[in-house]
PDB file of C-alpha atoms in Angstrom:
ATOM      1  CA  UNK A 777      -5.233  17.233   2.559  1.00 81.00           C
ATOM      2  CA  UNK A 778      -2.977  14.631   3.985  1.00 85.00           C
ATOM      3  CA  UNK A 779       0.367  14.417   2.321  1.00 91.00           C
ATOM      4  CA  UNK A 780       3.307  11.689   3.053  1.00 95.00           C
ATOM      5  CA  UNK A 781       6.760  11.882   2.583  1.00 95.00           C
ATOM      6  CA  UNK A 782       9.750   9.173   2.762  1.00 97.00           C
ATOM      7  CA  UNK A 783      13.420  10.224   2.394  1.00 96.00           C
ATOM      8  CA  UNK A 784      15.366   8.950   1.152  1.00 96.00           C
ATOM      9  CA  UNK A 785      14.100   7.855  -2.130  1.00 96.00           C
ATOM     10  CA  UNK A 786      16.910   5.512  -3.061  1.00 96.00           C
ATOM     11  CA  UNK A 787      19.272   4.226  -0.717  1.00 94.00           C
ATOM     12  CA  UNK A 788      22.280   1.756  -1.475  1.00 95.00           C
ATOM     13  CA  UNK A 789      24.590   0.890   1.444  1.00 92.00           C
ATOM     14  CA  UNK A 790      26.893  -1.382   2.395  1.00 94.00           C
ATOM     15  CA  UNK A 791      26.410  -4.700   4.360  1.00 95.00           C
ATOM     16  CA  UNK A 792      27.166  -4.282   8.135  1.00 96.00           C
ATOM     17  CA  UNK A 793      25.792  -0.492   8.096  1.00 96.00           C
ATOM     18  CA  UNK A 794      23.236   1.424   9.902  1.00 96.00           C
ATOM     19  CA  UNK A 795      20.797   3.641   8.182  1.00 95.00           C
ATOM     20  CA  UNK A 796      17.516   5.414   8.743  1.00 97.00           C
ATOM     21  CA  UNK A 797      14.763   5.868   6.633  1.00 97.00           C
ATOM     22  CA  UNK A 798      12.198   8.970   7.295  1.00 98.00           C
ATOM     23  CA  UNK A 799       8.575   9.242   7.109  1.00 97.00           C
ATOM     24  CA  UNK A 800       6.895  12.710   7.655  1.00 96.00           C
ATOM     25  CA  UNK A 801       3.436  13.433   6.978  1.00 95.00           C
ATOM     26  CA  UNK A 802       1.276  16.905   7.064  1.00 93.00           C
ATOM     27  CA  UNK A 803      -1.641  16.041   9.401  1.00 87.00           C
ATOM     28  CA  UNK A 804      -2.586  15.016  12.987  1.00 85.00           C
ATOM     29  CA  UNK A 805      -2.203  11.105  13.121  1.00 84.00           C
ATOM     30  CA  UNK A 806      -1.183   8.421  15.425  1.00 83.00           C
ATOM     31  CA  UNK A 807      -1.653   5.479  13.421  1.00 91.00           C
ATOM     32  CA  UNK A 808       1.288   4.680  11.363  1.00 95.00           C
ATOM     33  CA  UNK A 809       2.190   1.770   9.211  1.00 96.00           C
ATOM     34  CA  UNK A 810       5.324   0.213   7.431  1.00 97.00           C
ATOM     35  CA  UNK A 811       5.376  -2.234   4.643  1.00 97.00           C
ATOM     36  CA  UNK A 812       7.959  -3.965   2.613  1.00 97.00           C
ATOM     37  CA  UNK A 813       7.418  -4.903  -1.098  1.00 96.00           C
ATOM     38  CA  UNK A 814       9.699  -7.374  -2.933  1.00 94.00           C
ATOM     39  CA  UNK A 815       9.841  -6.697  -6.809  1.00 90.00           C
ATOM     40  CA  UNK A 816       6.870  -8.097  -8.633  1.00 87.00           C
ATOM     41  CA  UNK A 817       5.267  -8.610  -5.053  1.00 91.00           C
ATOM     42  CA  UNK A 818       2.848  -7.050  -2.842  1.00 90.00           C
ATOM     43  CA  UNK A 819       2.700  -5.498   0.165  1.00 94.00           C
ATOM     44  CA  UNK A 820       3.689  -7.416   3.679  1.00 95.00           C
ATOM     45  CA  UNK A 821       3.119  -5.421   7.021  1.00 94.00           C
ATOM     46  CA  UNK A 822       5.921  -4.873   8.791  1.00 96.00           C
ATOM     47  CA  UNK A 823       5.174  -2.436  11.360  1.00 96.00           C
ATOM     48  CA  UNK A 824       2.215  -1.184  13.256  1.00 94.00           C
ATOM     49  CA  UNK A 825       2.499   2.016  15.156  1.00 94.00           C
ATOM     50  CA  UNK A 826      -0.704   3.491  17.228  1.00 90.00           C
ATOM     51  CA  UNK A 827       0.604   6.111  19.700  1.00 87.00           C
ATOM     52  CA  UNK A 828       2.850   8.736  20.246  1.00 87.00           C
ATOM     53  CA  UNK A 829       6.521   7.332  21.376  1.00 88.00           C
ATOM     54  CA  UNK A 830       5.196   3.785  20.098  1.00 90.00           C
ATOM     55  CA  UNK A 831       8.655   1.602  19.146  1.00 94.00           C
ATOM     56  CA  UNK A 832       8.542  -1.527  17.473  1.00 96.00           C
ATOM     57  CA  UNK A 833      11.408  -3.890  16.792  1.00 97.00           C
ATOM     58  CA  UNK A 834      11.635  -6.991  14.298  1.00 96.00           C
ATOM     59  CA  UNK A 835      15.454  -8.724  13.748  1.00 96.00           C
ATOM     60  CA  UNK A 836      17.214  -5.570  12.145  1.00 96.00           C
ATOM     61  CA  UNK A 837      14.340  -3.278  11.744  1.00 97.00           C
ATOM     62  CA  UNK A 838      13.257  -0.873  14.488  1.00 98.00           C
ATOM     63  CA  UNK A 839      10.526   1.811  13.543  1.00 98.00           C
ATOM     64  CA  UNK A 840       9.163   4.508  15.864  1.00 97.00           C
ATOM     65  CA  UNK A 841       6.778   7.246  15.881  1.00 96.00           C
ATOM     66  CA  UNK A 842       6.676  10.839  16.946  1.00 95.00           C
ATOM     67  CA  UNK A 843       3.208  11.931  16.568  1.00 93.00           C
ATOM     68  CA  UNK A 844       4.219  15.698  17.751  1.00 93.00           C
ATOM     69  CA  UNK A 845       6.865  16.209  15.280  1.00 94.00           C
ATOM     70  CA  UNK A 846       4.695  14.232  12.790  1.00 95.00           C
ATOM     71  CA  UNK A 847       7.604  11.756  11.989  1.00 96.00           C
ATOM     72  CA  UNK A 848       8.481   8.081  11.901  1.00 97.00           C
ATOM     73  CA  UNK A 849      11.816   6.237  11.383  1.00 98.00           C
ATOM     74  CA  UNK A 850      12.592   2.893  10.254  1.00 98.00           C
ATOM     75  CA  UNK A 851      15.970   2.275  11.575  1.00 98.00           C
ATOM     76  CA  UNK A 852      18.197  -0.656   9.826  1.00 96.00           C
ATOM     77  CA  UNK A 853      21.064  -2.129  12.127  1.00 96.00           C
ATOM     78  CA  UNK A 854      23.935  -4.020  10.319  1.00 95.00           C
ATOM     79  CA  UNK A 855      21.969  -4.427   7.013  1.00 95.00           C
ATOM     80  CA  UNK A 856      22.110  -7.608   5.117  1.00 95.00           C
ATOM     81  CA  UNK A 857      21.229  -8.015   1.591  1.00 95.00           C
ATOM     82  CA  UNK A 858      17.992 -10.034   2.506  1.00 95.00           C
ATOM     83  CA  UNK A 859      16.981  -6.373   3.457  1.00 96.00           C
ATOM     84  CA  UNK A 860      16.946  -5.173  -0.237  1.00 96.00           C
ATOM     85  CA  UNK A 861      13.241  -4.218  -0.955  1.00 96.00           C
ATOM     86  CA  UNK A 862      11.301  -1.046  -1.373  1.00 96.00           C
ATOM     87  CA  UNK A 863       9.950   0.315   2.176  1.00 97.00           C
ATOM     88  CA  UNK A 864       6.474   2.262   2.079  1.00 97.00           C
ATOM     89  CA  UNK A 865       5.247   4.249   5.169  1.00 97.00           C
ATOM     90  CA  UNK A 866       1.454   4.839   5.483  1.00 96.00           C
ATOM     91  CA  UNK A 867      -0.729   7.213   7.460  1.00 95.00           C
ATOM     92  CA  UNK A 868      -4.240   6.428   8.375  1.00 90.00           C
ATOM     93  CA  UNK A 869      -6.327   9.625   8.652  1.00 80.00           C
ATOM     94  CA  UNK A 870      -8.568   8.353  11.097  1.00 81.00           C
ATOM     95  CA  UNK A 871     -10.853   6.875   8.103  1.00 81.00           C
ATOM     96  CA  UNK A 872      -9.348   3.761   7.657  1.00 81.00           C
ATOM     97  CA  UNK A 873      -8.030   4.930   4.558  1.00 87.00           C
ATOM     98  CA  UNK A 874      -4.321   4.721   3.915  1.00 92.00           C
ATOM     99  CA  UNK A 875      -1.769   7.610   2.434  1.00 93.00           C
ATOM    100  CA  UNK A 876       1.315   6.164   1.511  1.00 95.00           C
ATOM    101  CA  UNK A 877       4.321   7.823   1.220  1.00 96.00           C
ATOM    102  CA  UNK A 878       6.783   7.823  -1.929  1.00 94.00           C
ATOM    103  CA  UNK A 879       8.451   4.675  -1.051  1.00 96.00           C
ATOM    104  CA  UNK A 880      12.402   4.050  -0.448  1.00 97.00           C
ATOM    105  CA  UNK A 881      13.956   1.631  -2.631  1.00 96.00           C
ATOM    106  CA  UNK A 882      16.488  -0.154  -0.626  1.00 96.00           C
ATOM    107  CA  UNK A 883      19.975  -1.749  -1.941  1.00 96.00           C
ATOM    108  CA  UNK A 884      22.170  -3.578   0.373  1.00 96.00           C
ATOM    109  CA  UNK A 885      25.451  -4.387  -1.685  1.00 93.00           C
ATOM    110  CA  UNK A 886      27.555  -7.310  -0.138  1.00 86.00           C
TER     111      UNK A 886
ATOM    112  CA  UNK B1294      -4.469 -11.366  10.181  1.00 80.00           C
ATOM    113  CA  UNK B1295      -6.033 -11.803   6.566  1.00 88.00           C
ATOM    114  CA  UNK B1296      -5.103 -13.578   3.587  1.00 92.00           C
ATOM    115  CA  UNK B1297      -6.192 -12.083   0.377  1.00 96.00           C
ATOM    116  CA  UNK B1298      -6.293 -13.300  -3.126  1.00 96.00           C
ATOM    117  CA  UNK B1299      -7.277 -11.734  -6.193  1.00 97.00           C
ATOM    118  CA  UNK B1300      -7.897 -12.883 -10.118  1.00 97.00           C
ATOM    119  CA  UNK B1301      -6.772 -12.814 -12.466  1.00 97.00           C
ATOM    120  CA  UNK B1302      -3.148 -12.426 -11.709  1.00 96.00           C
ATOM    121  CA  UNK B1303      -2.166 -10.558 -14.845  1.00 96.00           C
ATOM    122  CA  UNK B1304      -3.563  -9.776 -17.960  1.00 97.00           C
ATOM    123  CA  UNK B1305      -3.292  -8.158 -21.360  1.00 97.00           C
ATOM    124  CA  UNK B1306      -6.480  -6.083 -22.865  1.00 97.00           C
ATOM    125  CA  UNK B1307      -6.966  -4.056 -26.004  1.00 97.00           C
ATOM    126  CA  UNK B1308      -7.969  -0.614 -25.688  1.00 97.00           C
ATOM    127  CA  UNK B1309     -11.441   0.338 -25.149  1.00 97.00           C
ATOM    128  CA  UNK B1310     -12.337  -3.208 -23.302  1.00 97.00           C
ATOM    129  CA  UNK B1311     -13.079  -3.664 -19.512  1.00 98.00           C
ATOM    130  CA  UNK B1312     -11.673  -6.245 -17.104  1.00 98.00           C
ATOM    131  CA  UNK B1313     -13.038  -7.201 -13.967  1.00 98.00           C
ATOM    132  CA  UNK B1314     -10.758  -7.878 -11.239  1.00 98.00           C
ATOM    133  CA  UNK B1315     -11.847 -10.275  -8.355  1.00 98.00           C
ATOM    134  CA  UNK B1316     -10.700  -9.831  -4.887  1.00 98.00           C
ATOM    135  CA  UNK B1317     -11.668 -12.945  -1.926  1.00 97.00           C
ATOM    136  CA  UNK B1318     -10.805 -12.345   1.792  1.00 96.00           C
ATOM    137  CA  UNK B1319     -10.607 -15.623   4.124  1.00 95.00           C
ATOM    138  CA  UNK B1320     -12.754 -13.823   6.682  1.00 93.00           C
ATOM    139  CA  UNK B1321     -15.228 -11.163   6.970  1.00 93.00           C
ATOM    140  CA  UNK B1322     -14.079  -7.955   6.975  1.00 92.00           C
ATOM    141  CA  UNK B1323     -15.671  -4.242   6.735  1.00 88.00           C
ATOM    142  CA  UNK B1324     -13.386  -2.272   4.956  1.00 89.00           C
ATOM    143  CA  UNK B1325     -12.211  -3.187   1.647  1.00 95.00           C
ATOM    144  CA  UNK B1326     -10.056  -1.013  -0.659  1.00 96.00           C
ATOM    145  CA  UNK B1327      -8.705  -0.779  -3.995  1.00 97.00           C
ATOM    146  CA  UNK B1328      -5.287   0.569  -5.101  1.00 97.00           C
ATOM    147  CA  UNK B1329      -3.513   1.330  -8.187  1.00 97.00           C
ATOM    148  CA  UNK B1330       0.228   1.116  -8.544  1.00 96.00           C
ATOM    149  CA  UNK B1331       2.303   2.500 -11.292  1.00 93.00           C
ATOM    150  CA  UNK B1332       5.668   0.610 -12.125  1.00 87.00           C
ATOM    151  CA  UNK B1333       8.307   2.131  -9.403  1.00 88.00           C
ATOM    152  CA  UNK B1334       5.780   4.345  -8.054  1.00 93.00           C
ATOM    153  CA  UNK B1335       3.593   4.392  -4.622  1.00 94.00           C
ATOM    154  CA  UNK B1336       0.100   3.206  -4.114  1.00 95.00           C
ATOM    155  CA  UNK B1337      -2.785   5.528  -5.052  1.00 94.00           C
ATOM    156  CA  UNK B1338      -6.245   4.917  -3.248  1.00 95.00           C
ATOM    157  CA  UNK B1339      -8.936   4.239  -5.968  1.00 96.00           C
ATOM    158  CA  UNK B1340     -11.977   3.714  -3.882  1.00 96.00           C
ATOM    159  CA  UNK B1341     -13.231   2.217  -0.551  1.00 94.00           C
ATOM    160  CA  UNK B1342     -15.536  -1.094  -1.291  1.00 94.00           C
ATOM    161  CA  UNK B1343     -18.571  -0.665   1.096  1.00 84.00           C
ATOM    162  CA  UNK B1344     -20.723  -3.711   1.644  1.00 84.00           C
ATOM    163  CA  UNK B1345     -24.231  -2.501   1.217  1.00 81.00           C
ATOM    164  CA  UNK B1346     -23.724   0.871  -0.129  1.00 83.00           C
ATOM    165  CA  UNK B1347     -22.140   2.367  -2.887  1.00 88.00           C
ATOM    166  CA  UNK B1348     -18.065   2.800  -3.162  1.00 92.00           C
ATOM    167  CA  UNK B1349     -16.628   6.044  -1.932  1.00 93.00           C
ATOM    168  CA  UNK B1350     -14.009   7.322  -4.656  1.00 95.00           C
ATOM    169  CA  UNK B1351     -10.980   9.354  -4.239  1.00 94.00           C
ATOM    170  CA  UNK B1352     -10.495  12.427  -6.009  1.00 93.00           C
ATOM    171  CA  UNK B1353      -9.732  11.708  -9.534  1.00 94.00           C
ATOM    172  CA  UNK B1354     -11.719   8.281  -9.704  1.00 96.00           C
ATOM    173  CA  UNK B1355     -14.882   8.072 -10.825  1.00 96.00           C
ATOM    174  CA  UNK B1356     -17.548   5.398 -10.755  1.00 96.00           C
ATOM    175  CA  UNK B1357     -18.016   5.065 -14.467  1.00 97.00           C
ATOM    176  CA  UNK B1358     -14.469   4.262 -14.889  1.00 97.00           C
ATOM    177  CA  UNK B1359     -13.981   1.883 -12.073  1.00 97.00           C
ATOM    178  CA  UNK B1360     -17.358   0.220 -11.118  1.00 96.00           C
ATOM    179  CA  UNK B1361     -16.842  -1.646  -7.789  1.00 96.00           C
ATOM    180  CA  UNK B1362     -18.897  -4.146  -6.210  1.00 94.00           C
ATOM    181  CA  UNK B1363     -19.383  -5.698  -2.567  1.00 95.00           C
ATOM    182  CA  UNK B1364     -21.887  -8.235  -2.365  1.00 93.00           C
ATOM    183  CA  UNK B1365     -20.632  -9.722   0.916  1.00 93.00           C
ATOM    184  CA  UNK B1366     -18.276  -9.241   3.548  1.00 93.00           C
ATOM    185  CA  UNK B1367     -15.524 -11.381   2.078  1.00 95.00           C
ATOM    186  CA  UNK B1368     -15.468 -10.271  -1.657  1.00 96.00           C
ATOM    187  CA  UNK B1369     -15.527  -7.317  -3.929  1.00 97.00           C
ATOM    188  CA  UNK B1370     -14.786  -6.779  -7.860  1.00 97.00           C
ATOM    189  CA  UNK B1371     -12.692  -3.795  -9.478  1.00 98.00           C
ATOM    190  CA  UNK B1372     -13.908  -3.187 -13.115  1.00 98.00           C
ATOM    191  CA  UNK B1373     -11.189  -1.190 -15.154  1.00 98.00           C
ATOM    192  CA  UNK B1374     -13.996   0.432 -18.118  1.00 98.00           C
ATOM    193  CA  UNK B1375     -13.064   1.487 -21.713  1.00 97.00           C
ATOM    194  CA  UNK B1376      -9.005   0.710 -20.977  1.00 97.00           C
ATOM    195  CA  UNK B1377      -6.452   2.857 -22.509  1.00 97.00           C
ATOM    196  CA  UNK B1378      -2.765   2.348 -22.157  1.00 96.00           C
ATOM    197  CA  UNK B1379      -2.621   4.946 -19.224  1.00 95.00           C
ATOM    198  CA  UNK B1380      -4.548   2.383 -17.305  1.00 97.00           C
ATOM    199  CA  UNK B1381      -1.621   0.083 -17.345  1.00 97.00           C
ATOM    200  CA  UNK B1382      -0.741  -0.391 -13.667  1.00 97.00           C
ATOM    201  CA  UNK B1383      -0.851  -2.973 -11.011  1.00 96.00           C
ATOM    202  CA  UNK B1384      -4.385  -3.181  -9.111  1.00 98.00           C
ATOM    203  CA  UNK B1385      -4.425  -4.319  -5.345  1.00 97.00           C
ATOM    204  CA  UNK B1386      -6.974  -4.923  -2.956  1.00 97.00           C
ATOM    205  CA  UNK B1387      -6.790  -4.826   0.554  1.00 96.00           C
ATOM    206  CA  UNK B1388      -8.529  -5.276   3.536  1.00 95.00           C
ATOM    207  CA  UNK B1389      -8.742  -3.908   7.377  1.00 89.00           C
ATOM    208  CA  UNK B1390      -8.066  -6.503   9.882  1.00 84.00           C
ATOM    209  CA  UNK B1391      -6.425  -6.609  13.615  1.00 78.00           C
ATOM    210  CA  UNK B1392      -5.176  -3.074  13.239  1.00 82.00           C
ATOM    211  CA  UNK B1393      -4.048  -3.028   9.817  1.00 87.00           C
ATOM    212  CA  UNK B1394      -4.409  -3.389   6.042  1.00 91.00           C
ATOM    213  CA  UNK B1395      -3.365  -6.263   4.337  1.00 94.00           C
ATOM    214  CA  UNK B1396      -3.071  -6.400   0.552  1.00 95.00           C
ATOM    215  CA  UNK B1397      -3.682  -8.967  -2.008  1.00 96.00           C
ATOM    216  CA  UNK B1398      -0.842 -10.141  -4.384  1.00 95.00           C
ATOM    217  CA  UNK B1399      -2.249  -7.667  -6.954  1.00 96.00           C
ATOM    218  CA  UNK B1400      -3.202  -7.488 -10.785  1.00 97.00           C
ATOM    219  CA  UNK B1401      -0.923  -6.514 -13.470  1.00 96.00           C
ATOM    220  CA  UNK B1402      -2.655  -5.040 -16.262  1.00 97.00           C
ATOM    221  CA  UNK B1403      -1.389  -4.335 -19.527  1.00 97.00           C
ATOM    222  CA  UNK B1404      -3.627  -2.122 -22.135  1.00 97.00           C
ATOM    223  CA  UNK B1405      -2.168  -2.226 -25.627  1.00 96.00           C
TER     224      UNK B1405
END
């Protein structure tokens, strides 16, 4: 059974600081997705990573995938308040079903 | 991409009743999915809605409790049957398009 774990679960950081969210999964897959969810809202697709070594960047966020280590990272550079949200990773086990991680609730403090 | 709408956006229901949630996609898609998200929690997949065949349910979810219809390539419904307070949750539908899943806005269900 595919399991997906994220850490940390909660992250409070100062504006301007850097930090990394980690997503570990338990079985072979090279399809990993990052989503953002604002309170009371649905999920917004951030990144689609479909191969080992894939790296995608958008603004202050950068995501990477290491399929051998079964690990994806979401790196935040020089955080700003607008990045406060919950971030989820999800893994596709080749059946097009997504298994979601536990989520990381990020709060950026001014 | 795909734009997904859901109805209703929220509802408050009495125990023992049923609620049907509708999901509409703005383009034809092969696969649609239904998830449940408890407040402050992650998403749990309920079932995959297949057009022209029965839905495929995940462990812990059964057709009698969560019947699903998929009459065409742009529409699906999820019914939450014989509701109890434990069914209070957000229900989200999603669809595969362009290498990722897009999500609807969700239906917030409260069962009294």
